[in-house]
Protein backbone atom coordinates (compact mmCIF):
# COMPACT_ATOMS: atom_id res chain seq x y z
CA UNK A 1 0.00 0.00 0.00
CA UNK A 2 1.48 3.36 -1.07
CA UNK A 3 2.49 6.03 1.44
CA UNK A 4 -0.15 8.72 1.89
CA UNK A 5 -3.00 6.22 1.39
CA UNK A 6 -6.23 7.65 2.72
CA UNK A 7 -8.79 5.45 4.47
CA UNK A 8 -11.16 5.92 1.54
CA UNK A 9 -8.55 4.80 -1.00
CA UNK A 10 -7.49 1.91 1.25
CA UNK A 11 -11.08 0.68 1.45
CA UNK A 12 -11.39 0.81 -2.34
CA UNK A 13 -8.05 -0.94 -2.92
CA UNK A 14 -8.42 -3.60 -0.20
CA UNK A 15 -11.67 -4.68 -1.85
CA UNK A 16 -13.92 -7.33 -0.32
CA UNK A 17 -14.01 -8.72 3.20
CA UNK A 18 -15.18 -12.12 4.28
CA UNK A 19 -18.53 -12.74 2.54
CA UNK A 20 -19.50 -9.10 2.43
CA UNK A 21 -18.99 -6.60 -0.33
CA UNK A 22 -16.42 -3.81 -0.44
CA UNK A 23 -19.26 -1.33 -0.80
CA UNK A 24 -20.70 -2.51 2.54
CA UNK A 25 -17.36 -2.01 4.22
CA UNK A 26 -17.17 1.54 2.95
CA UNK A 27 -20.76 2.21 4.01
CA UNK A 28 -19.88 1.08 7.54
CA UNK A 29 -16.47 2.62 8.02
CA UNK A 30 -17.15 6.02 6.47
CA UNK A 31 -19.64 6.97 9.24
CA UNK A 32 -17.13 5.72 11.84
CA UNK A 33 -14.44 7.92 10.28
CA UNK A 34 -16.82 10.88 10.19
CA UNK A 35 -17.76 10.39 13.85
CA UNK A 36 -14.05 10.09 14.70
CA UNK A 37 -13.27 13.41 13.00
CA UNK A 38 -16.18 15.22 14.64
CA UNK A 39 -15.35 13.78 18.07
CA UNK A 40 -11.66 14.66 17.70
CA UNK A 41 -12.79 18.26 17.21
CA UNK A 42 -15.32 18.10 20.07
CA UNK A 43 -12.74 16.70 22.50
CA UNK A 44 -10.19 19.26 21.35
CA UNK A 45 -12.54 22.22 21.82
CA UNK A 46 -14.50 20.99 24.86
CA UNK A 47 -12.79 23.19 27.44
CA UNK A 48 -13.37 26.31 25.30
CA UNK A 49 -16.97 25.43 24.51
CA UNK A 50 -18.10 24.65 28.08
CA UNK A 51 -18.46 20.94 27.32
CA UNK A 52 -16.41 19.49 30.18
CA UNK A 53 -17.91 18.00 33.34
CA UNK A 54 -20.99 15.98 34.15
CA UNK A 55 -24.19 16.03 32.14
CA UNK A 56 -26.22 15.25 35.26
CA UNK A 57 -27.73 11.86 34.32
CA UNK A 58 -26.73 8.23 34.72
CA UNK A 59 -26.28 6.01 31.68
CA UNK A 60 -27.81 2.56 31.16
CA UNK A 61 -25.20 0.87 33.36
CA UNK A 62 -25.35 3.37 36.20
CA UNK A 63 -22.27 5.50 35.36
CA UNK A 64 -22.61 9.27 35.72
CA UNK A 65 -22.67 10.66 32.17
CA UNK A 66 -20.20 13.33 31.18
CA UNK A 67 -21.33 16.00 28.74
CA UNK A 68 -18.93 14.49 26.22
CA UNK A 69 -20.53 11.04 26.70
CA UNK A 70 -23.84 12.48 25.54
CA UNK A 71 -22.18 14.38 22.69
CA UNK A 72 -20.27 11.23 21.69
CA UNK A 73 -23.47 9.22 21.46
CA UNK A 74 -25.23 11.95 19.44
CA UNK A 75 -22.28 12.23 17.06
CA UNK A 76 -22.19 8.47 16.35
CA UNK A 77 -25.98 8.34 15.89
CA UNK A 78 -25.88 11.35 13.53
CA UNK A 79 -23.02 9.83 11.53
CA UNK A 80 -25.05 6.64 10.97
CA UNK A 81 -28.38 8.40 10.37
CA UNK A 82 -27.99 8.16 6.60
CA UNK A 83 -26.30 4.72 6.58
CA UNK A 84 -28.96 2.40 5.19
CA UNK A 85 -27.02 -0.84 5.87
CA UNK A 86 -27.12 -0.52 9.68
CA UNK A 87 -30.44 -1.67 11.12
CA UNK A 88 -29.76 -0.65 14.71
CA UNK A 89 -27.27 0.59 17.28
CA UNK A 90 -26.52 -0.70 20.77
CA UNK A 91 -24.57 1.91 22.72
CA UNK A 92 -23.25 2.23 26.24
CA UNK A 93 -25.25 5.43 26.49
CA UNK A 94 -28.60 3.95 25.37
CA UNK A 95 -30.86 1.92 27.64
CA UNK A 96 -32.08 -0.18 24.67
CA UNK A 97 -30.77 -0.58 21.10
CA UNK A 98 -32.34 1.89 18.68
CA UNK A 99 -33.56 1.35 15.13
CA UNK A 100 -31.50 3.18 12.50
CA UNK A 101 -32.76 1.82 9.18
CA UNK A 102 -35.69 -0.32 8.09
CA UNK A 103 -34.34 -0.68 4.54
CA UNK A 104 -34.04 -4.17 3.01
CA UNK A 105 -30.29 -3.42 2.83
CA UNK A 106 -30.03 -3.08 6.62
CA UNK A 107 -27.90 -6.19 7.11
CA UNK A 108 -25.74 -5.03 10.04
CA UNK A 109 -25.90 -4.06 13.70
CA UNK A 110 -23.52 -1.57 15.32
CA UNK A 111 -22.30 -1.99 18.92
CA UNK A 112 -20.46 1.03 20.29
CA UNK A 113 -19.01 2.76 23.28
CA UNK A 114 -18.98 6.24 21.75
CA UNK A 115 -16.57 7.73 24.29
CA UNK A 116 -14.58 5.24 26.33
CA UNK A 117 -12.59 6.61 29.26
CA UNK A 118 -14.80 9.65 29.67
CA UNK A 119 -13.44 10.30 33.18
CA UNK A 120 -10.40 11.50 31.24
CA UNK A 121 -12.28 14.31 29.50
CA UNK A 122 -11.65 16.88 32.21
CA UNK A 123 -7.94 16.16 32.61
CA UNK A 124 -6.82 16.23 28.97
CA UNK A 125 -5.98 12.53 28.92
CA UNK A 126 -6.72 10.00 26.13
CA UNK A 127 -10.16 8.78 25.13
CA UNK A 128 -11.52 6.35 22.58
CA UNK A 129 -14.50 5.31 20.51
CA UNK A 130 -15.04 1.54 20.26
CA UNK A 131 -17.08 -0.10 17.49
CA UNK A 132 -18.08 -3.61 16.51
CA UNK A 133 -20.29 -4.69 13.63
CA UNK A 134 -22.45 -7.82 13.68
CA UNK A 135 -24.49 -9.28 10.89
CA UNK A 136 -28.28 -9.11 11.20
CA UNK A 137 -29.80 -12.54 10.60
CA UNK A 138 -33.40 -11.63 9.98
CA UNK A 139 -35.69 -8.85 8.77
CA UNK A 140 -38.73 -7.30 10.40
CA UNK A 141 -38.88 -5.40 13.65
CA UNK A 142 -35.52 -5.00 15.38
CA UNK A 143 -35.14 -6.77 18.70
CA UNK A 144 -32.42 -6.24 21.31
CA UNK A 145 -31.87 -10.01 21.35
CA UNK A 146 -30.41 -9.86 17.85
CA UNK A 147 -27.35 -8.16 19.35
CA UNK A 148 -26.69 -11.07 21.72
CA UNK A 149 -24.07 -12.73 19.51
CA UNK A 150 -20.59 -13.81 20.64
CA UNK A 151 -17.67 -11.60 19.59
CA UNK A 152 -16.53 -14.35 17.24
CA UNK A 153 -19.44 -13.26 15.00
CA UNK A 154 -18.12 -9.69 14.58
CA UNK A 155 -17.49 -8.92 10.92
CA UNK A 156 -15.69 -5.65 11.58
CA UNK A 157 -14.31 -4.08 14.75
CA UNK A 158 -12.00 -1.33 15.84
CA UNK A 159 -11.51 1.91 17.68
CA UNK A 160 -10.66 5.56 17.33
CA UNK A 161 -8.05 6.73 19.83
CA UNK A 162 -8.01 10.44 20.71
CA UNK A 163 -4.48 10.80 22.05
CA UNK A 164 -1.47 12.79 20.98
CA UNK A 165 -2.99 12.26 17.56
CA UNK A 166 -6.31 10.78 16.46
CA UNK A 167 -5.94 7.24 15.15
CA UNK A 168 -8.58 4.97 13.60
CA UNK A 169 -7.78 1.24 13.87
CA UNK A 170 -9.96 -1.43 12.25
CA UNK A 171 -10.06 -5.07 11.27
CA UNK A 172 -12.36 -7.06 9.04
CA UNK A 173 -10.53 -10.31 9.61
CA UNK A 174 -7.65 -9.58 7.26
CA UNK A 175 -5.13 -7.86 9.50
CA UNK A 176 -5.36 -4.74 11.62
CA UNK A 177 -4.69 -1.35 10.07
CA UNK A 178 -4.31 2.10 11.65
CA UNK A 179 -4.96 5.51 10.09
CA UNK A 180 -3.83 8.80 11.63
CA UNK A 181 -6.05 11.84 11.19
CA UNK A 182 -4.30 14.52 9.17
CA UNK A 183 -6.21 17.50 10.52
CA UNK A 184 -4.82 19.79 7.80
CA UNK A 185 -6.59 17.88 5.04
CA UNK A 186 -9.29 16.27 7.18
CA UNK A 187 -8.43 12.72 6.13
CA UNK A 188 -7.43 9.54 7.96
CA UNK A 189 -4.15 8.46 6.35
CA UNK A 190 -2.61 4.99 6.63
CA UNK A 191 0.13 5.11 9.28
CA UNK A 192 0.11 1.61 10.81
CA UNK A 193 -0.17 -1.10 8.15
CA UNK A 194 -0.79 -4.64 9.46
CA UNK A 195 -0.31 -4.06 13.19
CA UNK A 196 1.18 -7.15 14.87
CA UNK A 197 1.02 -7.51 18.65
CA UNK A 198 4.31 -8.81 20.10
CA UNK A 199 3.92 -12.38 21.41
CA UNK A 200 5.00 -11.25 24.88
CA UNK A 201 5.48 -7.89 26.56
CA UNK A 202 6.72 -6.28 29.76
CA UNK A 203 3.87 -3.87 30.43
CA UNK A 204 0.90 -4.59 32.67
CA UNK A 205 -2.03 -2.28 32.78
CA UNK A 206 -4.56 -2.52 35.62
CA UNK A 207 -6.14 -0.43 38.36
CA UNK A 208 -3.93 -1.97 41.05
CA UNK A 209 -5.59 0.27 43.63
CA UNK A 210 -8.21 -2.49 43.70
CA UNK A 211 -5.79 -5.40 44.12
CA UNK A 212 -6.92 -6.24 47.68
CA UNK A 213 -10.41 -6.99 46.32
CA UNK A 214 -9.11 -9.38 43.66
CA UNK A 215 -8.99 -13.15 43.97
CA UNK A 216 -5.90 -15.26 44.65
CA UNK A 217 -5.18 -16.02 40.96
CA UNK A 218 -5.05 -12.33 39.97
CA UNK A 219 -2.96 -11.37 42.99
CA UNK A 220 -0.49 -14.21 42.40
CA UNK A 221 -0.18 -13.18 38.75
CA UNK A 222 0.59 -9.60 39.82
CA UNK A 223 3.10 -10.84 42.39
CA UNK A 224 4.74 -12.82 39.59
CA UNK A 225 5.03 -9.99 37.05
CA UNK A 226 6.26 -7.51 39.65
CA UNK A 227 8.91 -9.91 40.99
CA UNK A 228 12.50 -9.21 39.99
CA UNK A 229 13.87 -11.84 37.59
CA UNK A 230 16.31 -10.48 35.05
CA UNK A 231 16.43 -13.50 32.69
CA UNK A 232 12.65 -13.32 32.07
CA UNK A 233 12.55 -9.51 31.97
CA UNK A 234 10.71 -8.99 35.24
CA UNK A 235 9.54 -6.86 36.92
CA UNK A 236 7.09 -5.65 34.29
CA UNK A 237 6.27 -1.94 34.17
CA UNK A 238 2.88 -0.52 35.05
CA UNK A 239 1.11 1.79 32.58
CA UNK A 240 -2.55 2.73 33.17
CA UNK A 241 -4.32 5.68 31.56
CA UNK A 242 -7.91 4.97 32.68
CA UNK A 243 -8.93 4.55 29.03
CA UNK A 244 -9.05 0.96 27.82
CA UNK A 245 -8.53 1.96 24.19
CA UNK A 246 -5.29 3.79 24.97
CA UNK A 247 -3.99 1.03 27.23
CA UNK A 248 -4.83 -1.70 24.73
CA UNK A 249 -3.26 0.29 21.89
CA UNK A 250 0.02 0.41 23.83
CA UNK A 251 -0.14 -3.36 24.36
CA UNK A 252 -0.82 -3.97 20.66
CA UNK A 253 2.18 -1.94 19.59
CA UNK A 254 4.69 -2.59 22.37
CA UNK A 255 3.42 -5.84 23.92
CA UNK A 256 1.92 -6.38 27.36
CA UNK A 257 -1.46 -7.00 28.89
CA UNK A 258 -4.44 -4.94 30.07
CA UNK A 259 -6.43 -6.46 32.89
CA UNK A 260 -9.80 -5.69 34.52
CA UNK A 261 -10.81 -8.69 36.64
CA UNK A 262 -13.92 -9.27 38.68
CA UNK A 263 -14.04 -9.06 42.47
CA UNK A 264 -16.46 -10.44 45.06
CA UNK A 265 -18.66 -7.31 44.83
CA UNK A 266 -18.74 -7.36 41.00
CA UNK A 267 -17.71 -10.83 39.77
CA UNK A 268 -18.00 -9.70 36.15
CA UNK A 269 -15.77 -6.67 36.66
CA UNK A 270 -16.63 -3.30 35.17
CA UNK A 271 -16.24 -3.44 31.42
CA UNK A 272 -19.07 -4.21 29.04
CA UNK A 273 -18.85 -7.30 26.83
CA UNK A 274 -20.79 -6.35 23.72
CA UNK A 275 -19.50 -2.89 22.86
CA UNK A 276 -16.21 -2.60 24.77
CA UNK A 277 -14.49 -5.96 25.28
CA UNK A 278 -15.63 -8.04 22.28
CA UNK A 279 -14.66 -5.51 19.57
CA UNK A 280 -11.25 -4.97 21.17
CA UNK A 281 -10.77 -8.72 21.61
CA UNK A 282 -11.47 -9.11 17.89
CA UNK A 283 -8.80 -6.50 17.09
CA UNK A 284 -6.33 -8.12 19.51
CA UNK A 285 -6.78 -11.60 18.01
CA UNK A 286 -6.50 -10.29 14.48
CA UNK A 287 -3.20 -8.64 15.45
CA UNK A 288 -1.90 -11.98 16.82
CA UNK A 289 -2.73 -11.20 20.44
CA UNK A 290 -5.36 -12.74 22.71
CA UNK A 291 -8.26 -11.83 24.98
CA UNK A 292 -9.63 -13.90 27.83
CA UNK A 293 -12.16 -13.70 30.63
CA UNK A 294 -9.43 -15.29 32.75
CA UNK A 295 -11.02 -18.68 32.17
CA UNK A 296 -11.39 -18.86 28.39
CA UNK A 297 -11.54 -17.05 25.08
CA UNK A 298 -13.51 -13.84 25.44
CA UNK A 299 -14.82 -13.96 21.87
CA UNK A 300 -16.68 -17.21 22.67
CA UNK A 301 -18.83 -15.64 25.39
CA UNK A 302 -22.46 -15.25 24.34
CA UNK A 303 -23.92 -12.11 25.94
CA UNK A 304 -27.06 -12.63 27.98
CA UNK A 305 -27.88 -8.92 27.92
CA UNK A 306 -26.82 -5.88 25.89
CA UNK A 307 -25.09 -4.20 28.85
CA UNK A 308 -23.53 -7.39 30.29
CA UNK A 309 -20.12 -6.96 31.93
CA UNK A 310 -17.16 -9.31 31.71
CA UNK A 311 -13.76 -9.69 33.32
CA UNK A 312 -11.02 -9.22 30.74
CA UNK A 313 -7.31 -9.80 30.16
CA UNK A 314 -6.18 -8.63 26.71
CA UNK A 315 -2.92 -8.11 24.89
CA UNK A 316 0.11 -10.26 24.08
CA UNK A 317 -0.80 -13.94 23.67
CA UNK A 318 1.90 -15.28 26.03
CA UNK A 319 0.96 -12.84 28.79
CA UNK A 320 -2.72 -13.76 28.49
CA UNK A 321 -1.93 -17.51 28.50
CA UNK A 322 0.21 -17.10 31.64
CA UNK A 323 -2.58 -15.14 33.33
CA UNK A 324 -5.05 -17.94 32.52
CA UNK A 325 -2.65 -20.45 34.15
CA UNK A 326 -2.54 -18.39 37.35
CA UNK A 327 -6.34 -18.06 37.30
CA UNK A 328 -6.76 -21.83 36.86
CA UNK A 329 -4.50 -22.50 39.83
CA UNK A 330 -6.32 -19.83 41.91
P1 LIG B 1 -15.14 5.64 32.06
O1 LIG B 1 -15.62 5.70 30.62
O2 LIG B 1 -16.26 5.67 33.05
O3 LIG B 1 -14.07 6.64 32.33
O4 LIG B 1 -14.51 4.17 32.26
C1 LIG B 1 -13.43 3.81 31.50
C2 LIG B 1 -13.29 2.32 31.51
O5 LIG B 1 -14.45 1.72 31.02
C3 LIG B 1 -12.04 1.85 30.76
O6 LIG B 1 -11.78 2.58 29.61
C4 LIG B 1 -10.97 1.97 31.80
O7 LIG B 1 -9.84 1.16 31.56
C5 LIG B 1 -11.68 1.59 33.06
O8 LIG B 1 -13.07 1.88 32.84
C6 LIG B 1 -11.20 2.37 34.22
O9 LIG B 1 -11.86 1.94 35.36
P2 LIG B 1 -11.28 2.30 36.82
O10 LIG B 1 -11.53 3.77 37.02
O11 LIG B 1 -12.04 1.43 37.75
O12 LIG B 1 -9.81 1.99 36.80
Coordinates of C-alpha atoms and ligand atoms in Angstrom, one line a residue:
X1 CA 0.0 0.0 0.0
X2 CA 1.5 3.4 -1.1
X3 CA 2.5 6.0 1.4
X4 CA -0.2 8.7 1.9
X5 CA -3.0 6.2 1.4
X6 CA -6.2 7.6 2.7
X7 CA -8.8 5.5 4.5
X8 CA -11.2 5.9 1.5
X9 CA -8.5 4.8 -1.0
X10 CA -7.5 1.9 1.2
X11 CA -11.1 0.7 1.5
X12 CA -11.4 0.8 -2.3
X13 CA -8.0 -0.9 -2.9
X14 CA -8.4 -3.6 -0.2
X15 CA -11.7 -4.7 -1.9
X16 CA -13.9 -7.3 -0.3
X17 CA -14.0 -8.7 3.2
X18 CA -15.2 -12.1 4.3
X19 CA -18.5 -12.7 2.5
X20 CA -19.5 -9.1 2.4
X21 CA -19.0 -6.6 -0.3
X22 CA -16.4 -3.8 -0.4
X23 CA -19.3 -1.3 -0.8
X24 CA -20.7 -2.5 2.5
X25 CA -17.4 -2.0 4.2
X26 CA -17.2 1.5 2.9
X27 CA -20.8 2.2 4.0
X28 CA -19.9 1.1 7.5
X29 CA -16.5 2.6 8.0
X30 CA -17.2 6.0 6.5
X31 CA -19.6 7.0 9.2
X32 CA -17.1 5.7 11.8
X33 CA -14.4 7.9 10.3
X34 CA -16.8 10.9 10.2
X35 CA -17.8 10.4 13.8
X36 CA -14.1 10.1 14.7
X37 CA -13.3 13.4 13.0
X38 CA -16.2 15.2 14.6
X39 CA -15.3 13.8 18.1
X40 CA -11.7 14.7 17.7
X41 CA -12.8 18.3 17.2
X42 CA -15.3 18.1 20.1
X43 CA -12.7 16.7 22.5
X44 CA -10.2 19.3 21.4
X45 CA -12.5 22.2 21.8
X46 CA -14.5 21.0 24.9
X47 CA -12.8 23.2 27.4
X48 CA -13.4 26.3 25.3
X49 CA -17.0 25.4 24.5
X50 CA -18.1 24.7 28.1
X51 CA -18.5 20.9 27.3
X52 CA -16.4 19.5 30.2
X53 CA -17.9 18.0 33.3
X54 CA -21.0 16.0 34.1
X55 CA -24.2 16.0 32.1
X56 CA -26.2 15.3 35.3
X57 CA -27.7 11.9 34.3
X58 CA -26.7 8.2 34.7
X59 CA -26.3 6.0 31.7
X60 CA -27.8 2.6 31.2
X61 CA -25.2 0.9 33.4
X62 CA -25.4 3.4 36.2
X63 CA -22.3 5.5 35.4
X64 CA -22.6 9.3 35.7
X65 CA -22.7 10.7 32.2
X66 CA -20.2 13.3 31.2
X67 CA -21.3 16.0 28.7
X68 CA -18.9 14.5 26.2
X69 CA -20.5 11.0 26.7
X70 CA -23.8 12.5 25.5
X71 CA -22.2 14.4 22.7
X72 CA -20.3 11.2 21.7
X73 CA -23.5 9.2 21.5
X74 CA -25.2 11.9 19.4
X75 CA -22.3 12.2 17.1
X76 CA -22.2 8.5 16.3
X77 CA -26.0 8.3 15.9
X78 CA -25.9 11.3 13.5
X79 CA -23.0 9.8 11.5
X80 CA -25.1 6.6 11.0
X81 CA -28.4 8.4 10.4
X82 CA -28.0 8.2 6.6
X83 CA -26.3 4.7 6.6
X84 CA -29.0 2.4 5.2
X85 CA -27.0 -0.8 5.9
X86 CA -27.1 -0.5 9.7
X87 CA -30.4 -1.7 11.1
X88 CA -29.8 -0.6 14.7
X89 CA -27.3 0.6 17.3
X90 CA -26.5 -0.7 20.8
X91 CA -24.6 1.9 22.7
X92 CA -23.2 2.2 26.2
X93 CA -25.3 5.4 26.5
X94 CA -28.6 4.0 25.4
X95 CA -30.9 1.9 27.6
X96 CA -32.1 -0.2 24.7
X97 CA -30.8 -0.6 21.1
X98 CA -32.3 1.9 18.7
X99 CA -33.6 1.3 15.1
X100 CA -31.5 3.2 12.5
X101 CA -32.8 1.8 9.2
X102 CA -35.7 -0.3 8.1
X103 CA -34.3 -0.7 4.5
X104 CA -34.0 -4.2 3.0
X105 CA -30.3 -3.4 2.8
X106 CA -30.0 -3.1 6.6
X107 CA -27.9 -6.2 7.1
X108 CA -25.7 -5.0 10.0
X109 CA -25.9 -4.1 13.7
X110 CA -23.5 -1.6 15.3
X111 CA -22.3 -2.0 18.9
X112 CA -20.5 1.0 20.3
X113 CA -19.0 2.8 23.3
X114 CA -19.0 6.2 21.7
X115 CA -16.6 7.7 24.3
X116 CA -14.6 5.2 26.3
X117 CA -12.6 6.6 29.3
X118 CA -14.8 9.6 29.7
X119 CA -13.4 10.3 33.2
X120 CA -10.4 11.5 31.2
X121 CA -12.3 14.3 29.5
X122 CA -11.7 16.9 32.2
X123 CA -7.9 16.2 32.6
X124 CA -6.8 16.2 29.0
X125 CA -6.0 12.5 28.9
X126 CA -6.7 10.0 26.1
X127 CA -10.2 8.8 25.1
X128 CA -11.5 6.3 22.6
X129 CA -14.5 5.3 20.5
X130 CA -15.0 1.5 20.3
X131 CA -17.1 -0.1 17.5
X132 CA -18.1 -3.6 16.5
X133 CA -20.3 -4.7 13.6
X134 CA -22.4 -7.8 13.7
X135 CA -24.5 -9.3 10.9
X136 CA -28.3 -9.1 11.2
X137 CA -29.8 -12.5 10.6
X138 CA -33.4 -11.6 10.0
X139 CA -35.7 -8.9 8.8
X140 CA -38.7 -7.3 10.4
X141 CA -38.9 -5.4 13.7
X142 CA -35.5 -5.0 15.4
X143 CA -35.1 -6.8 18.7
X144 CA -32.4 -6.2 21.3
X145 CA -31.9 -10.0 21.4
X146 CA -30.4 -9.9 17.8
X147 CA -27.3 -8.2 19.4
X148 CA -26.7 -11.1 21.7
X149 CA -24.1 -12.7 19.5
X150 CA -20.6 -13.8 20.6
X151 CA -17.7 -11.6 19.6
X152 CA -16.5 -14.4 17.2
X153 CA -19.4 -13.3 15.0
X154 CA -18.1 -9.7 14.6
X155 CA -17.5 -8.9 10.9
X156 CA -15.7 -5.7 11.6
X157 CA -14.3 -4.1 14.7
X158 CA -12.0 -1.3 15.8
X159 CA -11.5 1.9 17.7
X160 CA -10.7 5.6 17.3
X161 CA -8.0 6.7 19.8
X162 CA -8.0 10.4 20.7
X163 CA -4.5 10.8 22.0
X164 CA -1.5 12.8 21.0
X165 CA -3.0 12.3 17.6
X166 CA -6.3 10.8 16.5
X167 CA -5.9 7.2 15.2
X168 CA -8.6 5.0 13.6
X169 CA -7.8 1.2 13.9
X170 CA -10.0 -1.4 12.3
X171 CA -10.1 -5.1 11.3
X172 CA -12.4 -7.1 9.0
X173 CA -10.5 -10.3 9.6
X174 CA -7.6 -9.6 7.3
X175 CA -5.1 -7.9 9.5
X176 CA -5.4 -4.7 11.6
X177 CA -4.7 -1.4 10.1
X178 CA -4.3 2.1 11.7
X179 CA -5.0 5.5 10.1
X180 CA -3.8 8.8 11.6
X181 CA -6.1 11.8 11.2
X182 CA -4.3 14.5 9.2
X183 CA -6.2 17.5 10.5
X184 CA -4.8 19.8 7.8
X185 CA -6.6 17.9 5.0
X186 CA -9.3 16.3 7.2
X187 CA -8.4 12.7 6.1
X188 CA -7.4 9.5 8.0
X189 CA -4.1 8.5 6.4
X190 CA -2.6 5.0 6.6
X191 CA 0.1 5.1 9.3
X192 CA 0.1 1.6 10.8
X193 CA -0.2 -1.1 8.2
X194 CA -0.8 -4.6 9.5
X195 CA -0.3 -4.1 13.2
X196 CA 1.2 -7.1 14.9
X197 CA 1.0 -7.5 18.7
X198 CA 4.3 -8.8 20.1
X199 CA 3.9 -12.4 21.4
X200 CA 5.0 -11.3 24.9
X201 CA 5.5 -7.9 26.6
X202 CA 6.7 -6.3 29.8
X203 CA 3.9 -3.9 30.4
X204 CA 0.9 -4.6 32.7
X205 CA -2.0 -2.3 32.8
X206 CA -4.6 -2.5 35.6
X207 CA -6.1 -0.4 38.4
X208 CA -3.9 -2.0 41.0
X209 CA -5.6 0.3 43.6
X210 CA -8.2 -2.5 43.7
X211 CA -5.8 -5.4 44.1
X212 CA -6.9 -6.2 47.7
X213 CA -10.4 -7.0 46.3
X214 CA -9.1 -9.4 43.7
X215 CA -9.0 -13.2 44.0
X216 CA -5.9 -15.3 44.6
X217 CA -5.2 -16.0 41.0
X218 CA -5.1 -12.3 40.0
X219 CA -3.0 -11.4 43.0
X220 CA -0.5 -14.2 42.4
X221 CA -0.2 -13.2 38.8
X222 CA 0.6 -9.6 39.8
X223 CA 3.1 -10.8 42.4
X224 CA 4.7 -12.8 39.6
X225 CA 5.0 -10.0 37.1
X226 CA 6.3 -7.5 39.7
X227 CA 8.9 -9.9 41.0
X228 CA 12.5 -9.2 40.0
X229 CA 13.9 -11.8 37.6
X230 CA 16.3 -10.5 35.1
X231 CA 16.4 -13.5 32.7
X232 CA 12.6 -13.3 32.1
X233 CA 12.5 -9.5 32.0
X234 CA 10.7 -9.0 35.2
X235 CA 9.5 -6.9 36.9
X236 CA 7.1 -5.6 34.3
X237 CA 6.3 -1.9 34.2
X238 CA 2.9 -0.5 35.0
X239 CA 1.1 1.8 32.6
X240 CA -2.6 2.7 33.2
X241 CA -4.3 5.7 31.6
X242 CA -7.9 5.0 32.7
X243 CA -8.9 4.5 29.0
X244 CA -9.0 1.0 27.8
X245 CA -8.5 2.0 24.2
X246 CA -5.3 3.8 25.0
X247 CA -4.0 1.0 27.2
X248 CA -4.8 -1.7 24.7
X249 CA -3.3 0.3 21.9
X250 CA 0.0 0.4 23.8
X251 CA -0.1 -3.4 24.4
X252 CA -0.8 -4.0 20.7
X253 CA 2.2 -1.9 19.6
X254 CA 4.7 -2.6 22.4
X255 CA 3.4 -5.8 23.9
X256 CA 1.9 -6.4 27.4
X257 CA -1.5 -7.0 28.9
X258 CA -4.4 -4.9 30.1
X259 CA -6.4 -6.5 32.9
X260 CA -9.8 -5.7 34.5
X261 CA -10.8 -8.7 36.6
X262 CA -13.9 -9.3 38.7
X263 CA -14.0 -9.1 42.5
X264 CA -16.5 -10.4 45.1
X265 CA -18.7 -7.3 44.8
X266 CA -18.7 -7.4 41.0
X267 CA -17.7 -10.8 39.8
X268 CA -18.0 -9.7 36.1
X269 CA -15.8 -6.7 36.7
X270 CA -16.6 -3.3 35.2
X271 CA -16.2 -3.4 31.4
X272 CA -19.1 -4.2 29.0
X273 CA -18.8 -7.3 26.8
X274 CA -20.8 -6.3 23.7
X275 CA -19.5 -2.9 22.9
X276 CA -16.2 -2.6 24.8
X277 CA -14.5 -6.0 25.3
X278 CA -15.6 -8.0 22.3
X279 CA -14.7 -5.5 19.6
X280 CA -11.2 -5.0 21.2
X281 CA -10.8 -8.7 21.6
X282 CA -11.5 -9.1 17.9
X283 CA -8.8 -6.5 17.1
X284 CA -6.3 -8.1 19.5
X285 CA -6.8 -11.6 18.0
X286 CA -6.5 -10.3 14.5
X287 CA -3.2 -8.6 15.4
X288 CA -1.9 -12.0 16.8
X289 CA -2.7 -11.2 20.4
X290 CA -5.4 -12.7 22.7
X291 CA -8.3 -11.8 25.0
X292 CA -9.6 -13.9 27.8
X293 CA -12.2 -13.7 30.6
X294 CA -9.4 -15.3 32.8
X295 CA -11.0 -18.7 32.2
X296 CA -11.4 -18.9 28.4
X297 CA -11.5 -17.0 25.1
X298 CA -13.5 -13.8 25.4
X299 CA -14.8 -14.0 21.9
X300 CA -16.7 -17.2 22.7
X301 CA -18.8 -15.6 25.4
X302 CA -22.5 -15.3 24.3
X303 CA -23.9 -12.1 25.9
X304 CA -27.1 -12.6 28.0
X305 CA -27.9 -8.9 27.9
X306 CA -26.8 -5.9 25.9
X307 CA -25.1 -4.2 28.8
X308 CA -23.5 -7.4 30.3
X309 CA -20.1 -7.0 31.9
X310 CA -17.2 -9.3 31.7
X311 CA -13.8 -9.7 33.3
X312 CA -11.0 -9.2 30.7
X313 CA -7.3 -9.8 30.2
X314 CA -6.2 -8.6 26.7
X315 CA -2.9 -8.1 24.9
X316 CA 0.1 -10.3 24.1
X317 CA -0.8 -13.9 23.7
X318 CA 1.9 -15.3 26.0
X319 CA 1.0 -12.8 28.8
X320 CA -2.7 -13.8 28.5
X321 CA -1.9 -17.5 28.5
X322 CA 0.2 -17.1 31.6
X323 CA -2.6 -15.1 33.3
X324 CA -5.1 -17.9 32.5
X325 CA -2.7 -20.5 34.2
X326 CA -2.5 -18.4 37.4
X327 CA -6.3 -18.1 37.3
X328 CA -6.8 -21.8 36.9
X329 CA -4.5 -22.5 39.8
X330 CA -6.3 -19.8 41.9
Ligands
LIG1 P1 -15.1 5.6 32.1 O1 -15.6 5.7 30.6 O2 -16.3 5.7 33.1 O3 -14.1 6.6 32.3 O4 -14.5 4.2 32.3 C1 -13.4 3.8 31.5 C2 -13.3 2.3 31.5 O5 -14.5 1.7 31.0 C3 -12.0 1.9 30.8 O6 -11.8 2.6 29.6 C4 -11.0 2.0 31.8 O7 -9.8 1.2 31.6 C5 -11.7 1.6 33.1 O8 -13.1 1.9 32.8 C6 -11.2 2.4 34.2 O9 -11.9 1.9 35.4 P2 -11.3 2.3 36.8 O10 -11.5 3.8 37.0 O11 -12.0 1.4 37.7 O12 -9.8 2.0 36.8

